[in-house]
Structure formats: structure tokens, C-alpha cells
mmCIF file of C-alpha atoms in Angstrom:
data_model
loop_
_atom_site.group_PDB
_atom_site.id
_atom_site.type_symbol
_atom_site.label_atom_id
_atom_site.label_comp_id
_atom_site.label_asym_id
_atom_site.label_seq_id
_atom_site.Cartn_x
_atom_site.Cartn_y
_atom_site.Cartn_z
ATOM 1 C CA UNK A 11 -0.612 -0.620 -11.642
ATOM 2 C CA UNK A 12 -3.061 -0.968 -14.113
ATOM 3 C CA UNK A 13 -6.089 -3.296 -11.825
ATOM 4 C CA UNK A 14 -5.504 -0.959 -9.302
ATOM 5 C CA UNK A 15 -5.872 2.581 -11.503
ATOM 6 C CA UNK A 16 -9.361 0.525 -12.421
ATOM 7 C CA UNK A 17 -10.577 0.292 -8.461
ATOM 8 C CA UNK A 18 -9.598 3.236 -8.004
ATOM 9 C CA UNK A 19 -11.713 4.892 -10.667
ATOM 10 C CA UNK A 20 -14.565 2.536 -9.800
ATOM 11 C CA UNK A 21 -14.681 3.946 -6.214
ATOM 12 C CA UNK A 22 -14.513 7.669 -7.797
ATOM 13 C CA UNK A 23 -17.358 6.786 -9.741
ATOM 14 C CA UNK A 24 -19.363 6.049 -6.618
ATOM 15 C CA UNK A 25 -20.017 3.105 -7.886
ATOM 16 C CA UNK A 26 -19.337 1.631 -4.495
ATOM 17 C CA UNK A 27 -21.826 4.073 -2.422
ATOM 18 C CA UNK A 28 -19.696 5.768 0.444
ATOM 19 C CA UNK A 29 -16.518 4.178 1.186
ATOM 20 C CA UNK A 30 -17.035 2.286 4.572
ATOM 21 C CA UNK A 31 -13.870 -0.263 4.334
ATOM 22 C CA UNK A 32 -10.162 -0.868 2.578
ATOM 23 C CA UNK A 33 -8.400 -3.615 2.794
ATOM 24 C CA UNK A 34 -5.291 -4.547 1.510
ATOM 25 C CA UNK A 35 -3.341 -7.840 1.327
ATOM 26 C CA UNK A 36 0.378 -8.203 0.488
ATOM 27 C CA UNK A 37 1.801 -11.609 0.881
ATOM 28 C CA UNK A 38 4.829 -12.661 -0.958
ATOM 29 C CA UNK A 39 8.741 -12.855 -0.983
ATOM 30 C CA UNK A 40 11.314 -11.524 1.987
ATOM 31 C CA UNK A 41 13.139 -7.964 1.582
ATOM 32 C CA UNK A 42 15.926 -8.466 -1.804
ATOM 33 C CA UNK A 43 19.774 -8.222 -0.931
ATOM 34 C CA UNK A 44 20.310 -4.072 -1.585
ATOM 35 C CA UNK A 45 23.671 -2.082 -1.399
ATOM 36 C CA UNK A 46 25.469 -2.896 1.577
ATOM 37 C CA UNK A 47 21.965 -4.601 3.206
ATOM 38 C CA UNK A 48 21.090 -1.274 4.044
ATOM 39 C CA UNK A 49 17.502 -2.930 3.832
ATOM 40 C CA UNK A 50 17.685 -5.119 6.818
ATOM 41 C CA UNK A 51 18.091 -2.849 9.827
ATOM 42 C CA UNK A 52 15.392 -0.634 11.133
ATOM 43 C CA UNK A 53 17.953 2.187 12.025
ATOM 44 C CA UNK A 54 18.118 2.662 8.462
ATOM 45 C CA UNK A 55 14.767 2.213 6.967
ATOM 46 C CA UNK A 56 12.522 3.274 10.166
ATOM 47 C CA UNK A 57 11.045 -0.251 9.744
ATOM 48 C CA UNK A 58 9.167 -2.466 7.322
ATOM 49 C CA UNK A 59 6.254 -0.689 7.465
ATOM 50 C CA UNK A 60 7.613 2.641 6.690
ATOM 51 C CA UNK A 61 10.225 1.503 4.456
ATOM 52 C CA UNK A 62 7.752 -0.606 1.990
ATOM 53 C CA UNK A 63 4.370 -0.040 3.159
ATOM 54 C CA UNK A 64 4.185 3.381 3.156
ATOM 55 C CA UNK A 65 3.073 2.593 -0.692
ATOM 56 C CA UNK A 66 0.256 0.730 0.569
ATOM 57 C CA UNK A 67 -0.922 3.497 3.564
ATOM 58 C CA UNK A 68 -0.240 6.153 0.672
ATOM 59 C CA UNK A 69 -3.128 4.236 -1.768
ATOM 60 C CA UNK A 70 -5.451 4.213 1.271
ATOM 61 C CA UNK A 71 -4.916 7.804 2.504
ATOM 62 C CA UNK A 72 -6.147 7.819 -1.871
ATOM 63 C CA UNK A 73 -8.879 5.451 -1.600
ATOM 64 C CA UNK A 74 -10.604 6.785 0.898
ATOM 65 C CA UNK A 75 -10.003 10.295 0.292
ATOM 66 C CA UNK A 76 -9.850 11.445 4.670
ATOM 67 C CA UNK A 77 -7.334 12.123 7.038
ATOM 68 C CA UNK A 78 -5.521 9.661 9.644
ATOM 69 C CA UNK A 79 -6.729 10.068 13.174
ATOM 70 C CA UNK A 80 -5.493 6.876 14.457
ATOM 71 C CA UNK A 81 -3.100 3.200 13.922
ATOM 72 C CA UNK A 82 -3.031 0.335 15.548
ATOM 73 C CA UNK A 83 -0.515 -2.448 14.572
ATOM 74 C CA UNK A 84 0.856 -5.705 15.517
ATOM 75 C CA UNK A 85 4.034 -7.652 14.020
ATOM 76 C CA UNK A 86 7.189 -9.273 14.217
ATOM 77 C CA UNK A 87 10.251 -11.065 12.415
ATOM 78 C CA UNK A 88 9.063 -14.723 12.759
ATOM 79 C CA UNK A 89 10.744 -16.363 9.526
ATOM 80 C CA UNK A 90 12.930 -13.605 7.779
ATOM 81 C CA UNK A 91 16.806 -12.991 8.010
ATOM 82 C CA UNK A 92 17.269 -14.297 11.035
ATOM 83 C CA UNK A 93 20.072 -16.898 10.016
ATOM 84 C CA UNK A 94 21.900 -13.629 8.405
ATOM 85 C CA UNK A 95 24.722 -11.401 10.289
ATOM 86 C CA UNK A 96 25.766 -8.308 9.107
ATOM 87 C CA UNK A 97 29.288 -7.253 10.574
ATOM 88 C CA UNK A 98 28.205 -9.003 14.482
ATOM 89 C CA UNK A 99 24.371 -7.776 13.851
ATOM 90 C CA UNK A 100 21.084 -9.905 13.429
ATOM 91 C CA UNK A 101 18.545 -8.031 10.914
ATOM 92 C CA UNK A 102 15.716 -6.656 13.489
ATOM 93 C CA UNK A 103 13.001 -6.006 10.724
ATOM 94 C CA UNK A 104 9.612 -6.993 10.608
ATOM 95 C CA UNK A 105 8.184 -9.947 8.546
ATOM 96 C CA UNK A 106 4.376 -10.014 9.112
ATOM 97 C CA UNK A 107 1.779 -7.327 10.478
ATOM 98 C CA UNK A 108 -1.739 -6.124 10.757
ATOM 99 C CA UNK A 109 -2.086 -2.375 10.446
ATOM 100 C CA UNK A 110 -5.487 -0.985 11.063
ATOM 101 C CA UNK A 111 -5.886 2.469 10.599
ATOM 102 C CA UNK A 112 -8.603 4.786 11.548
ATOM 103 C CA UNK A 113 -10.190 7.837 9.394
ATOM 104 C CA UNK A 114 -12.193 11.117 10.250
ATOM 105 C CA UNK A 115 -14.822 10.003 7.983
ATOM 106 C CA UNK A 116 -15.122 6.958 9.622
ATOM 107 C CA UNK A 117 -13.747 4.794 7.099
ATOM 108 C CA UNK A 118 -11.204 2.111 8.664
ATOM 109 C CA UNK A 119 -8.793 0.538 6.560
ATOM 110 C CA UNK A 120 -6.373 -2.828 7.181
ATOM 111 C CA UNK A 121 -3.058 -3.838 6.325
ATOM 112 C CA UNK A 122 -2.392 -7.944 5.993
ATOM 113 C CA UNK A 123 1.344 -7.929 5.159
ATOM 114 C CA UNK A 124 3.157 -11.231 5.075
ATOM 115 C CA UNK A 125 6.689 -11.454 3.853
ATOM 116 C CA UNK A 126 7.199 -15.099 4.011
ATOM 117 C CA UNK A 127 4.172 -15.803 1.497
ATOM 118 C CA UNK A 128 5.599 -16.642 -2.333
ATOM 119 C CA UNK A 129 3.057 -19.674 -2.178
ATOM 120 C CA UNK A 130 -0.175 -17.864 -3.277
ATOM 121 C CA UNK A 131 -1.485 -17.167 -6.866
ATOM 122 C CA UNK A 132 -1.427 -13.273 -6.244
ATOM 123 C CA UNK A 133 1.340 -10.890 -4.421
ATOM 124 C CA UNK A 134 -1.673 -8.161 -3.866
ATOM 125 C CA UNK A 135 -5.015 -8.338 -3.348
ATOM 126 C CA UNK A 136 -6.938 -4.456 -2.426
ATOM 127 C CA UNK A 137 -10.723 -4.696 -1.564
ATOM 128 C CA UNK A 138 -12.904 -1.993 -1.498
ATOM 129 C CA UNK A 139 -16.359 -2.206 -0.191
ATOM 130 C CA UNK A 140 -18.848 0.877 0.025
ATOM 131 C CA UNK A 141 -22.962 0.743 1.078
ATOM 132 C CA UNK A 142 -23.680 -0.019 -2.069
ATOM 133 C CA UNK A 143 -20.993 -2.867 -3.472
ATOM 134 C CA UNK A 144 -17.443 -4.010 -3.447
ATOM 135 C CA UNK A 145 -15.019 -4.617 -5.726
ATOM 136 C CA UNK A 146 -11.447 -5.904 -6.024
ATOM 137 C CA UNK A 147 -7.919 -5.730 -7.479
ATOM 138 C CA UNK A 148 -5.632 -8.403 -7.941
ATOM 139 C CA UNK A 149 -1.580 -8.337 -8.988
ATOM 140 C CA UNK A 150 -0.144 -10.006 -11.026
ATOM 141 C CA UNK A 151 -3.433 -11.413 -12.099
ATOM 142 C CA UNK A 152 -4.423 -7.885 -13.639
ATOM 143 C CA UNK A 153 -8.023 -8.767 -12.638
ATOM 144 C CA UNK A 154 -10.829 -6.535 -11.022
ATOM 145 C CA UNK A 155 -13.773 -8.165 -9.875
ATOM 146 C CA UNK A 156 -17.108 -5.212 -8.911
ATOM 147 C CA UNK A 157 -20.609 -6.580 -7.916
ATOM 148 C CA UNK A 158 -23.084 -4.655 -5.833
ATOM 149 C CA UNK A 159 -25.219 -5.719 -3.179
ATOM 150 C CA UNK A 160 -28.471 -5.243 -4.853
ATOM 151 C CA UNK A 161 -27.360 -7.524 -7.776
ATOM 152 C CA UNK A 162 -25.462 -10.275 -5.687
ATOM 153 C CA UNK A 163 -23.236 -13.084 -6.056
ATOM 154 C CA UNK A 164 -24.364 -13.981 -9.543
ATOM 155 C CA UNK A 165 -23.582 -10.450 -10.872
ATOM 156 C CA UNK A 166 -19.965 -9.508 -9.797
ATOM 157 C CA UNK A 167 -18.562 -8.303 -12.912
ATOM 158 C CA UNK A 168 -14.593 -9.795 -13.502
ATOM 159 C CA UNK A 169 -12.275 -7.578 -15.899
ATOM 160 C CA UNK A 170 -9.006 -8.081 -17.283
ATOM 161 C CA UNK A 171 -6.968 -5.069 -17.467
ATOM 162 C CA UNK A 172 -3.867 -3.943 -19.256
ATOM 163 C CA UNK A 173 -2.138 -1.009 -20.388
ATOM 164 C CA UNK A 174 -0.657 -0.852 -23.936
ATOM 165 C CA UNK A 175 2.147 1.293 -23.025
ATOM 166 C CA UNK A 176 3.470 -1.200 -20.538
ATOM 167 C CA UNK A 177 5.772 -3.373 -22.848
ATOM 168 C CA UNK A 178 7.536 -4.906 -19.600
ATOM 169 C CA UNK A 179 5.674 -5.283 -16.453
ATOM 170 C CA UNK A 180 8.527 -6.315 -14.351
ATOM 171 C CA UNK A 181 8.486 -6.958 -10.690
ATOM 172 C CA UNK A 182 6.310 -3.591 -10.586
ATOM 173 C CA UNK A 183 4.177 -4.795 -13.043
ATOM 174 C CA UNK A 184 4.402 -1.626 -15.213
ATOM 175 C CA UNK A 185 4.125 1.225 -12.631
ATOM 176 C CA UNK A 186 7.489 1.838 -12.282
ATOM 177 C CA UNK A 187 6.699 3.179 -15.933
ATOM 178 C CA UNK A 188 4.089 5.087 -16.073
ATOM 179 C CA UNK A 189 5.336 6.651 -12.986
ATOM 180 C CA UNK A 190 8.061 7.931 -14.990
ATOM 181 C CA UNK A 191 6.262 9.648 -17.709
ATOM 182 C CA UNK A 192 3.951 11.170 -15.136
ATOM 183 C CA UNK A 193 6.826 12.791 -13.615
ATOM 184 C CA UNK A 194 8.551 13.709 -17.215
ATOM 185 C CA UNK A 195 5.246 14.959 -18.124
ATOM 186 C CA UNK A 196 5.443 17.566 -15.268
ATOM 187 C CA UNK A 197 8.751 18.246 -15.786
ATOM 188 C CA UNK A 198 8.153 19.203 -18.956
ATOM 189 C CA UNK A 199 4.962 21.457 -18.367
ATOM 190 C CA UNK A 200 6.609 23.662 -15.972
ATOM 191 C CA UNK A 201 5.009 23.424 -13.173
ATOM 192 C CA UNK A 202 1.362 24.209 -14.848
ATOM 193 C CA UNK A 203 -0.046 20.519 -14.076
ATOM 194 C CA UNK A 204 1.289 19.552 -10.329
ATOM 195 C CA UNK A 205 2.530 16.102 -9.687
ATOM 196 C CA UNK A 206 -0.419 13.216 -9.351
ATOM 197 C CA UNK A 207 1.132 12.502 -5.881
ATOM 198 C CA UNK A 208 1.934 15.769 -3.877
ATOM 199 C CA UNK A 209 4.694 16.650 -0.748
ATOM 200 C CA UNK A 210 1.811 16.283 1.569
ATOM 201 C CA UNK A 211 0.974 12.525 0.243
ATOM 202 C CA UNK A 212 4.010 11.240 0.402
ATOM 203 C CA UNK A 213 4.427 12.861 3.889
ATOM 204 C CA UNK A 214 1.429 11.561 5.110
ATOM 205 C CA UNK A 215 2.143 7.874 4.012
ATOM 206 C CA UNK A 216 5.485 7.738 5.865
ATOM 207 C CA UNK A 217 3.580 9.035 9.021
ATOM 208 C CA UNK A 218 1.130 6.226 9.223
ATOM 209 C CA UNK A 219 4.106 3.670 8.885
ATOM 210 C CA UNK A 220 6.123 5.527 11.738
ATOM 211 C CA UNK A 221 2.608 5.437 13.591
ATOM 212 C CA UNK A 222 2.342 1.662 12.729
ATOM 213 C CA UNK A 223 5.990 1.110 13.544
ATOM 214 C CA UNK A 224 5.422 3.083 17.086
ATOM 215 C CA UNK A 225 2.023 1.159 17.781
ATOM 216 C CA UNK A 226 4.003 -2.606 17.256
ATOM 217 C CA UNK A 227 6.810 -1.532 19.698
ATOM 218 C CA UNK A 228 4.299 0.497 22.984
ATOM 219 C CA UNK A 229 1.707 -2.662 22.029
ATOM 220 C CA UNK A 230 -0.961 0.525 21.919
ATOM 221 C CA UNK A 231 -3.005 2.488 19.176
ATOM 222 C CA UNK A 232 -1.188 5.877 18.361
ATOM 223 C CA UNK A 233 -2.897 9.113 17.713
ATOM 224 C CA UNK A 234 -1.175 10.434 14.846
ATOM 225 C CA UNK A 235 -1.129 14.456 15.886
ATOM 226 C CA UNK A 236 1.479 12.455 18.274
ATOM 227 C CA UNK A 237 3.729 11.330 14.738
ATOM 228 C CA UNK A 238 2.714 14.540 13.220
ATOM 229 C CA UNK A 239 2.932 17.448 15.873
ATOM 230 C CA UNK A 240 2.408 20.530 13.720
ATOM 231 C CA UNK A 241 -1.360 18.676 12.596
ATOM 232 C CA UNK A 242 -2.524 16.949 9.637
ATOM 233 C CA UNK A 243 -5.656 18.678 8.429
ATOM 234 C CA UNK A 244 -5.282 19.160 4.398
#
């Protein structure tokens, strides 16, 4: 997404100082109706937080550029599905969490995930603040906000961002996209320029939602060398 390709590169620019926190806020509408609601069981997905948020764990394994030592989660299915029965079964997946998740750098990073949330202006709101400033990314708004702590309130910077290519944002505002000619594009070279997002990544991402997933159900924080037994160093 376009706002968020612009925090990102602020934060690469060390514009921020040294990562110290990422937070990210999803709040908006419950799980769509999929093929055979394959969506609404946690046999099949492994869980909301693998299922959908391993998108969100993947962007701050990116952000803050360490490894995953440690999760700790709490959720449940408050509000969502619960009125639905699929062939004599209730849905059993998760609505709302907190993920925190711990990094060997010593930057933490926090999940707000509400599915039951179509009443706010934006779906996603990511917030990075280093030693030096903080800025912000906000979807569908396509706005970043950036200020620094030596300049204050009075000096956060807001920008509007777009992408010319993106002719349809959709419910993916435009990612969906770009994705796509990403991929074509190393298709199409052969293997000489790797994927942006490698084997590793996505593996990684699913293994903070299982450790997420693991930490909601033992009510404890999981190490993940426990989720990932073979180790995780890059």
C-alpha cells in the first residue's frame, strides 16, 4: 500500500533514529463468506492471527529489521459468527486480540486487531516511533504524518500519497497490484532479481501468528525456538 511503502522508507532513511517501537492497529469488518466457509474454523486456517495477521507480523518482522525471540497474546470471539452453524458446528475463530511481540534488538512491537470495528474513519493505522521521531500511516486515508522530537507538535509533517499505477484501489487499496507486477517482474528476469518478500519472510510471519495463536490458548508468552525448532537466526 502506497502510505505504508512511504513509512517504510522513512524509517530506512533513519529518519526516525533507531527503531524502539511498532505498532499496528487494524479495526474494521468480520471475516467475508469464502468457499465453503472454509474461513471460519481454526482447523482450517490455524486461527485469525495466522490466517490474516500474519500480513501484519510479516511488515513488522520488515519494519524493524530483527528476529522474533518472543509473543505474548490475548483474544477471543466476543461478537463474530457466533449466531452462524456450519453443518452442527459454531465458528471458533478469534475476533479481537493484542499481540505483543518481542525482538533481539530490543525493539517490541503490538498488534490491536478488532474485527467488529467498521465504525472508525481508518481500517489501519501503523506507528513507528524511533529516538529521534515518529511517524504514521493511515488506510484508506493514504496519509503519513512524520514529526521529530526536536521539532515537536507544531512540526509533524502530513503527506498525501498515491501511486499512479493504481487505477483501482479496491478493498486492498492497490497492493494487490503492484504485488502482481513485482512477482511478473521476477518471473520474467529469471531469477536474477529475487522476490521483494523471500521463503524465509513469509515463513517467519506465519510463525509469530502460530506463536500468538499458542500464547491466547496456554494464557503464557511463547518462546518462538518452541514454534520454530530448527532456529530462526537469518
Amino acid at each position: 500500500m502506497p502510505p505504508v511503502e512511504k513509512l517504510i522508507s522513512i524509517v530506512k532513511s533513519n529518519a526516525l533514529g533507531r527503531v524502539k517501537m511498532v505498532a499496528i492497529r487494524e479495526h474494521r469488518f468480520p471475516f467475508l463468506v469464502k468457499v465453503h466457509n472454509w474461513n471460519r474454523f481454526n482447523v482450517n486456517t490455524g486461527g485469525t492471527l495466522v490466517e490474516k495477521c500474519c500480513h501484519f507480523f510479516d511488515l513488522m518482522n520488515l519494519i524493524t529489521g530483527a528476529v522474533p525471540l518472543r509473543v505474548m497474546a490475548s483474544g477471543s470471539q466476543d461478537v463474530n459468527h457466533l449466531d452462524e452453524n456450519y453443518d452442527g458446528k459454531v465458528p471458533d475463530i478469534i475476533d479481537n486480540a493484542y499481540v505483543i511481540v518481542e525482538y533481539d534488538n530490543g525493539v517490541r512491537a503490538m498488534l490491536d486487531l478488532c474485527m467488529f470495528a467498521e465504525g472508525g474513519k481508518n481500517e489501519q493505522e501503523i506507528c513507528v516511533v524511533g529516538n529521534y521521531g515518529k511517524a504514521e500511516a493511515f488506510v484508506p486515508e493514504s496519509v503519513v504524518r512524520f514529526g521529530t522530537r526536536t521539532n515537536g507538535r507544531e512540526g509533524v509533517e502530513q503527506i498525501e500519497v498515491h501511486d499512479d499505477r493504481i487505477k483501482y484501489e479496491g478493498l486492498h487499496h492497490g497492493s494487490s497490484f503492484l504485488e502482481h507486477l513485482e512477482f511478473l517482474d521476477a518471473v520474467r528476469n529469471h531469477g536474477e532479481r529475487p522476490p521483494i518478500a523471500s521463503l524465509y519472510d513469509g515463513l517467519l510471519s506465519v510463525a509469530v501468528g502460530v506463536a500468538a495463536q499458542l500464547s491466547i490458548e496456554i494464557g503464557k508468552p511463547v518462546n518462538m525456538q518452541d514454534i520454530l525448532k530448527f532456529g530462526i537466526d537469518r
